Short mmCIF file of C-alpha atoms and ligand atoms in Angstrom, two decimals:
data_model
loop_
_atom_site.label_atom_id
_atom_site.label_comp_id
_atom_site.label_asym_id
_atom_site.label_seq_id
_atom_site.Cartn_x
_atom_site.Cartn_y
_atom_site.Cartn_z
CA MET V 1 -0.26 16.40 11.68
CA LYS V 2 -0.78 16.20 7.91
CA LEU V 3 -0.19 13.22 5.61
CA VAL V 4 1.05 14.24 2.21
CA GLY V 5 0.23 11.61 -0.92
CA SER V 6 -2.19 10.82 -3.56
CA HIS V 7 -5.54 9.41 -4.32
CA GLY V 8 -4.01 6.49 -6.34
CA SER V 9 -1.18 5.65 -4.24
CA PRO V 10 -1.34 2.04 -2.39
CA PHE V 11 1.15 3.31 0.11
CA ALA V 12 -0.83 6.44 1.19
CA ARG V 13 -4.33 4.53 1.21
CA LYS V 14 -2.61 1.71 3.57
CA VAL V 15 -1.67 4.87 5.83
CA ARG V 16 -5.22 6.38 5.37
CA VAL V 17 -6.80 3.04 6.18
CA VAL V 18 -5.07 2.55 9.44
CA MET V 19 -5.86 6.25 10.43
CA ALA V 20 -9.51 5.35 9.72
CA GLU V 21 -9.46 2.15 11.62
CA LYS V 22 -7.80 3.64 14.85
CA LYS V 23 -9.85 6.93 14.51
CA ILE V 24 -6.79 9.31 13.87
CA ASP V 25 -7.86 12.51 12.63
CA CYS V 26 -5.63 14.03 9.91
CA GLN V 27 -5.45 16.21 6.98
CA PHE V 28 -4.68 14.27 3.99
CA GLU V 29 -3.20 16.70 1.35
CA SER V 30 -3.36 14.56 -2.38
CA ILE V 31 -0.43 15.76 -4.84
CA ASN V 32 0.53 14.98 -8.51
CA VAL V 33 3.61 13.03 -7.55
CA ALA V 34 5.10 13.20 -11.33
CA GLU V 35 4.75 16.75 -11.27
CA SER V 36 5.72 17.65 -7.58
CA HIS V 37 9.44 15.81 -7.00
CA ALA V 38 11.04 18.83 -6.36
CA GLN V 39 8.29 19.79 -3.56
CA THR V 40 8.34 16.19 -2.41
CA GLN V 41 12.11 16.02 -2.04
CA GLN V 42 12.15 19.06 0.32
CA PHE V 43 10.60 16.55 2.96
CA ASN V 44 11.30 13.31 1.58
CA PRO V 45 15.11 13.01 0.07
CA LEU V 46 13.45 9.93 -1.83
CA GLY V 47 10.95 11.93 -3.37
CA LYS V 48 8.29 9.73 -2.74
CA VAL V 49 5.05 9.59 -1.00
CA PRO V 50 3.55 9.15 1.26
CA TYR V 51 5.08 11.48 4.04
CA LEU V 52 3.52 12.59 7.20
CA VAL V 53 4.29 16.13 8.77
CA LEU V 54 4.13 16.07 12.66
CA ASP V 55 2.90 18.99 14.53
CA GLY V 56 6.38 20.54 15.07
CA ASP V 57 7.27 20.16 11.70
CA GLU V 58 8.87 16.55 11.86
CA VAL V 59 8.65 14.52 8.79
CA LEU V 60 7.97 10.70 8.75
CA TYR V 61 8.27 8.61 5.48
CA ASP V 62 8.06 5.65 4.34
CA SER V 63 4.84 4.22 4.96
CA ARG V 64 5.96 1.53 6.90
CA VAL V 65 7.64 3.56 9.57
CA ILE V 66 4.34 5.90 9.42
CA VAL V 67 2.05 3.05 9.81
CA GLU V 68 3.92 1.94 12.88
CA TYR V 69 4.03 5.50 14.49
CA LEU V 70 0.37 5.35 14.06
CA ASP V 71 -0.22 1.99 15.72
CA ASN V 72 1.80 3.18 18.84
CA LEU V 73 0.13 6.58 18.98
CA THR V 74 -3.04 5.19 20.40
CA PRO V 75 -4.13 1.98 21.63
CA VAL V 76 -7.58 1.89 19.71
CA HIS V 77 -7.79 -0.94 17.58
CA ARG V 78 -3.87 -2.17 17.48
CA LEU V 79 -2.96 -3.52 13.99
CA ILE V 80 0.38 -4.65 14.77
CA PRO V 81 1.12 -7.28 17.14
CA ALA V 82 3.56 -6.23 19.81
CA SER V 83 6.00 -8.91 19.64
CA GLY V 84 7.36 -12.20 18.48
CA ARG V 85 6.25 -14.39 15.63
CA PRO V 86 2.81 -12.93 14.79
CA ARG V 87 4.40 -9.30 14.65
CA ALA V 88 7.15 -10.85 12.31
CA GLU V 89 4.36 -12.58 10.64
CA VAL V 90 2.49 -9.23 9.91
CA LYS V 91 5.66 -7.65 8.64
CA VAL V 92 6.24 -10.26 6.26
CA TRP V 93 2.73 -9.99 4.77
CA GLU V 94 3.48 -5.96 4.64
CA ALA V 95 6.60 -6.34 2.49
CA LEU V 96 5.13 -8.84 0.32
CA ALA V 97 2.15 -6.49 -0.31
CA ASP V 98 4.44 -3.25 -0.64
CA GLY V 99 6.65 -5.26 -2.85
CA MET V 100 3.92 -6.38 -5.25
CA ALA V 101 2.68 -2.48 -5.09
CA ASP V 102 6.29 -1.47 -6.27
CA ALA V 103 6.20 -3.82 -8.92
CA ALA V 104 3.13 -2.75 -10.30
CA GLY V 105 3.95 1.28 -9.72
CA LEU V 106 7.15 0.39 -11.95
CA ILE V 107 5.61 -1.04 -14.83
CA ARG V 108 3.04 1.55 -14.56
CA MET V 109 5.68 4.55 -14.68
CA GLU V 110 7.33 2.11 -17.87
CA SER V 111 4.37 2.62 -19.76
CA MET V 112 4.26 6.19 -19.50
CA ARG V 113 7.51 6.75 -21.27
CA PRO V 114 7.61 6.81 -24.84
CA GLU V 115 6.98 3.03 -26.71
CA SER V 116 10.60 3.43 -28.21
CA GLN V 117 11.95 3.88 -24.74
CA ARG V 118 10.56 1.00 -22.95
CA ASN V 119 12.02 -2.10 -21.77
CA ASP V 120 9.86 -4.98 -22.38
CA ALA V 121 12.21 -7.46 -20.59
CA TRP V 122 12.43 -5.12 -17.55
CA VAL V 123 8.70 -5.08 -17.67
CA ALA V 124 8.24 -8.87 -17.57
CA LYS V 125 10.74 -9.03 -15.10
CA GLN V 126 8.33 -6.71 -12.67
CA GLN V 127 5.21 -8.65 -13.90
CA SER V 128 6.85 -12.08 -12.84
CA LYS V 129 6.83 -10.35 -9.16
CA ILE V 130 3.40 -9.73 -9.58
CA ASP V 131 2.71 -13.06 -10.41
CA ALA V 132 4.78 -14.54 -7.76
CA ALA V 133 3.75 -12.58 -4.98
CA LEU V 134 -0.49 -13.41 -5.82
CA ALA V 135 0.73 -16.91 -5.51
CA ALA V 136 2.53 -16.43 -2.38
CA MET V 137 -0.10 -14.58 -0.77
CA SER V 138 -2.70 -17.29 -2.04
CA ALA V 139 -1.06 -20.01 -0.55
CA ARG V 140 -0.04 -17.92 2.79
CA LEU V 141 -3.40 -17.05 3.13
CA GLY V 142 -5.01 -20.99 2.48
CA GLU V 143 -8.80 -20.54 4.25
CA GLN V 144 -7.90 -18.37 7.07
CA PRO V 145 -10.45 -15.49 7.37
CA PHE V 146 -7.39 -13.01 7.77
CA CYS V 147 -3.92 -13.20 6.86
CA VAL V 148 -2.35 -13.83 10.46
CA ASP V 149 -3.83 -15.49 13.16
CA GLY V 150 -7.47 -15.23 11.90
CA LYS V 151 -7.46 -11.66 13.24
CA TYR V 152 -7.74 -8.39 10.95
CA SER V 153 -4.41 -6.46 11.13
CA LEU V 154 -1.99 -4.21 9.31
CA ALA V 155 -1.13 -7.69 6.97
CA ASP V 156 -4.65 -7.31 5.63
CA ILE V 157 -4.29 -3.73 4.94
CA ALA V 158 -1.56 -3.82 3.19
CA VAL V 159 -2.67 -7.01 1.13
CA GLY V 160 -5.87 -4.98 0.30
CA CYS V 161 -4.30 -1.82 -0.74
CA ALA V 162 -2.07 -3.57 -3.07
CA LEU V 163 -4.66 -5.94 -4.54
CA GLY V 164 -6.66 -2.97 -5.05
CA TYR V 165 -3.84 -0.97 -6.99
CA VAL V 166 -3.06 -3.86 -9.51
CA SER V 167 -7.00 -4.08 -10.11
CA TRP V 168 -7.22 -0.48 -10.46
CA ARG V 169 -4.05 0.01 -13.09
CA PHE V 170 -3.63 -3.43 -14.61
CA PRO V 171 -7.74 -4.89 -14.72
CA HIS V 172 -6.39 -7.45 -17.18
CA ILE V 173 -4.50 -9.37 -14.45
CA ASP V 174 -7.13 -11.63 -13.50
CA TRP V 175 -6.15 -12.45 -10.17
CA ARG V 176 -9.86 -13.00 -8.96
CA THR V 177 -10.18 -16.05 -11.00
CA LEU V 178 -6.83 -17.46 -10.36
CA TYR V 179 -7.08 -17.09 -6.43
CA PRO V 180 -10.83 -17.15 -5.03
CA ASN V 181 -9.14 -16.87 -1.19
CA LEU V 182 -7.85 -13.76 -2.28
CA ALA V 183 -11.01 -12.15 -4.07
CA ALA V 184 -12.93 -13.32 -1.00
CA LEU V 185 -10.73 -11.46 1.43
CA ALA V 186 -10.73 -8.52 -0.88
CA ASP V 187 -14.44 -8.31 -1.20
CA LYS V 188 -14.42 -8.44 3.02
CA LEU V 189 -12.08 -5.65 3.02
CA SER V 190 -13.76 -3.66 0.66
CA ALA V 191 -16.72 -3.52 2.91
CA ARG V 192 -15.41 -1.76 5.64
CA ALA V 193 -15.55 2.23 5.64
CA SER V 194 -12.03 2.52 5.82
CA PHE V 195 -11.43 0.75 2.40
CA ALA V 196 -14.73 2.01 0.70
CA ASP V 197 -13.79 5.64 1.66
CA THR V 198 -10.06 5.60 0.36
CA ALA V 199 -11.02 3.60 -2.71
CA PRO V 200 -8.61 5.07 -6.00
CA PRO V 201 -10.51 7.40 -8.04
CA PRO V 202 -11.92 6.20 -11.47
CA ALA V 203 -9.35 4.94 -13.72
N1 GSH B 1 8.31 2.53 0.23
C1 GSH B 1 7.92 3.42 -0.16
C2 GSH B 1 7.05 3.64 -1.32
C3 GSH B 1 6.66 4.66 -2.04
C4 GSH B 1 6.23 5.05 -3.46
O1 GSH B 1 6.93 4.45 -4.12
N2 GSH B 1 5.31 6.12 -3.58
C5 GSH B 1 5.20 6.31 -5.23
C6 GSH B 1 4.02 6.69 -5.15
S1 GSH B 1 2.72 5.28 -4.94
C7 GSH B 1 6.03 7.45 -5.32
O2 GSH B 1 6.01 8.28 -4.43
N3 GSH B 1 6.76 7.33 -6.77
C8 GSH B 1 7.28 8.52 -7.09
C9 GSH B 1 9.11 8.43 -7.07
O3 GSH B 1 9.49 7.42 -6.96
O4 GSH B 1 9.81 9.14 -7.79
C10 GSH B 1 6.78 3.86 0.80
O5 GSH B 1 6.03 2.55 1.54
O6 GSH B 1 6.11 4.70 1.31
#
């Protein structure tokens, strides 16, 4: 198997953390997403990373599909509950975290356009999604040690990767001061080898 992504992508990081936690060996190819659009589209028509090339050349995307596939590949360290309410809760956390990372990524892409072409109202709309997602995560987490049922799961991994991306690209967003419970969770996650080994490169 080969995972294609980039070192900065929060979605690729989510997959890499899952692989590390589940002790799945996999080659990782880091590409420059902006420059590799045509190549990426040969594997994912949407032109997005990450995608996973399986032995036999079948390709899986997006990150939510890939992590589900990996979690079922081996029973080692299950990260997604099999059924019921806990499973739905993990998926909602993942949707929330991925959605925040999406909004942050869109602001980042807009900031790379010539200044005259940027749309401030559109950026503000994306920023409001980040602000609301942070508030929702903090309220949902409360005083729990981990996002769902007090147990480490894909929910924590998705949240840790999204928070890490926001801190990396937008250090001025001071979510740590606003939401100490999220900061405590992020610190706990950063101490895990799976997170430390996949941290984004220096900005
Ligand atoms: N929902 C997708 C999102 C992937 C995504 O947005 N990836 C970004 C990099 S972080 C990308 O490839 N952007 C290039 C583009 O949208 O053209 C997933 O979870 O895999």
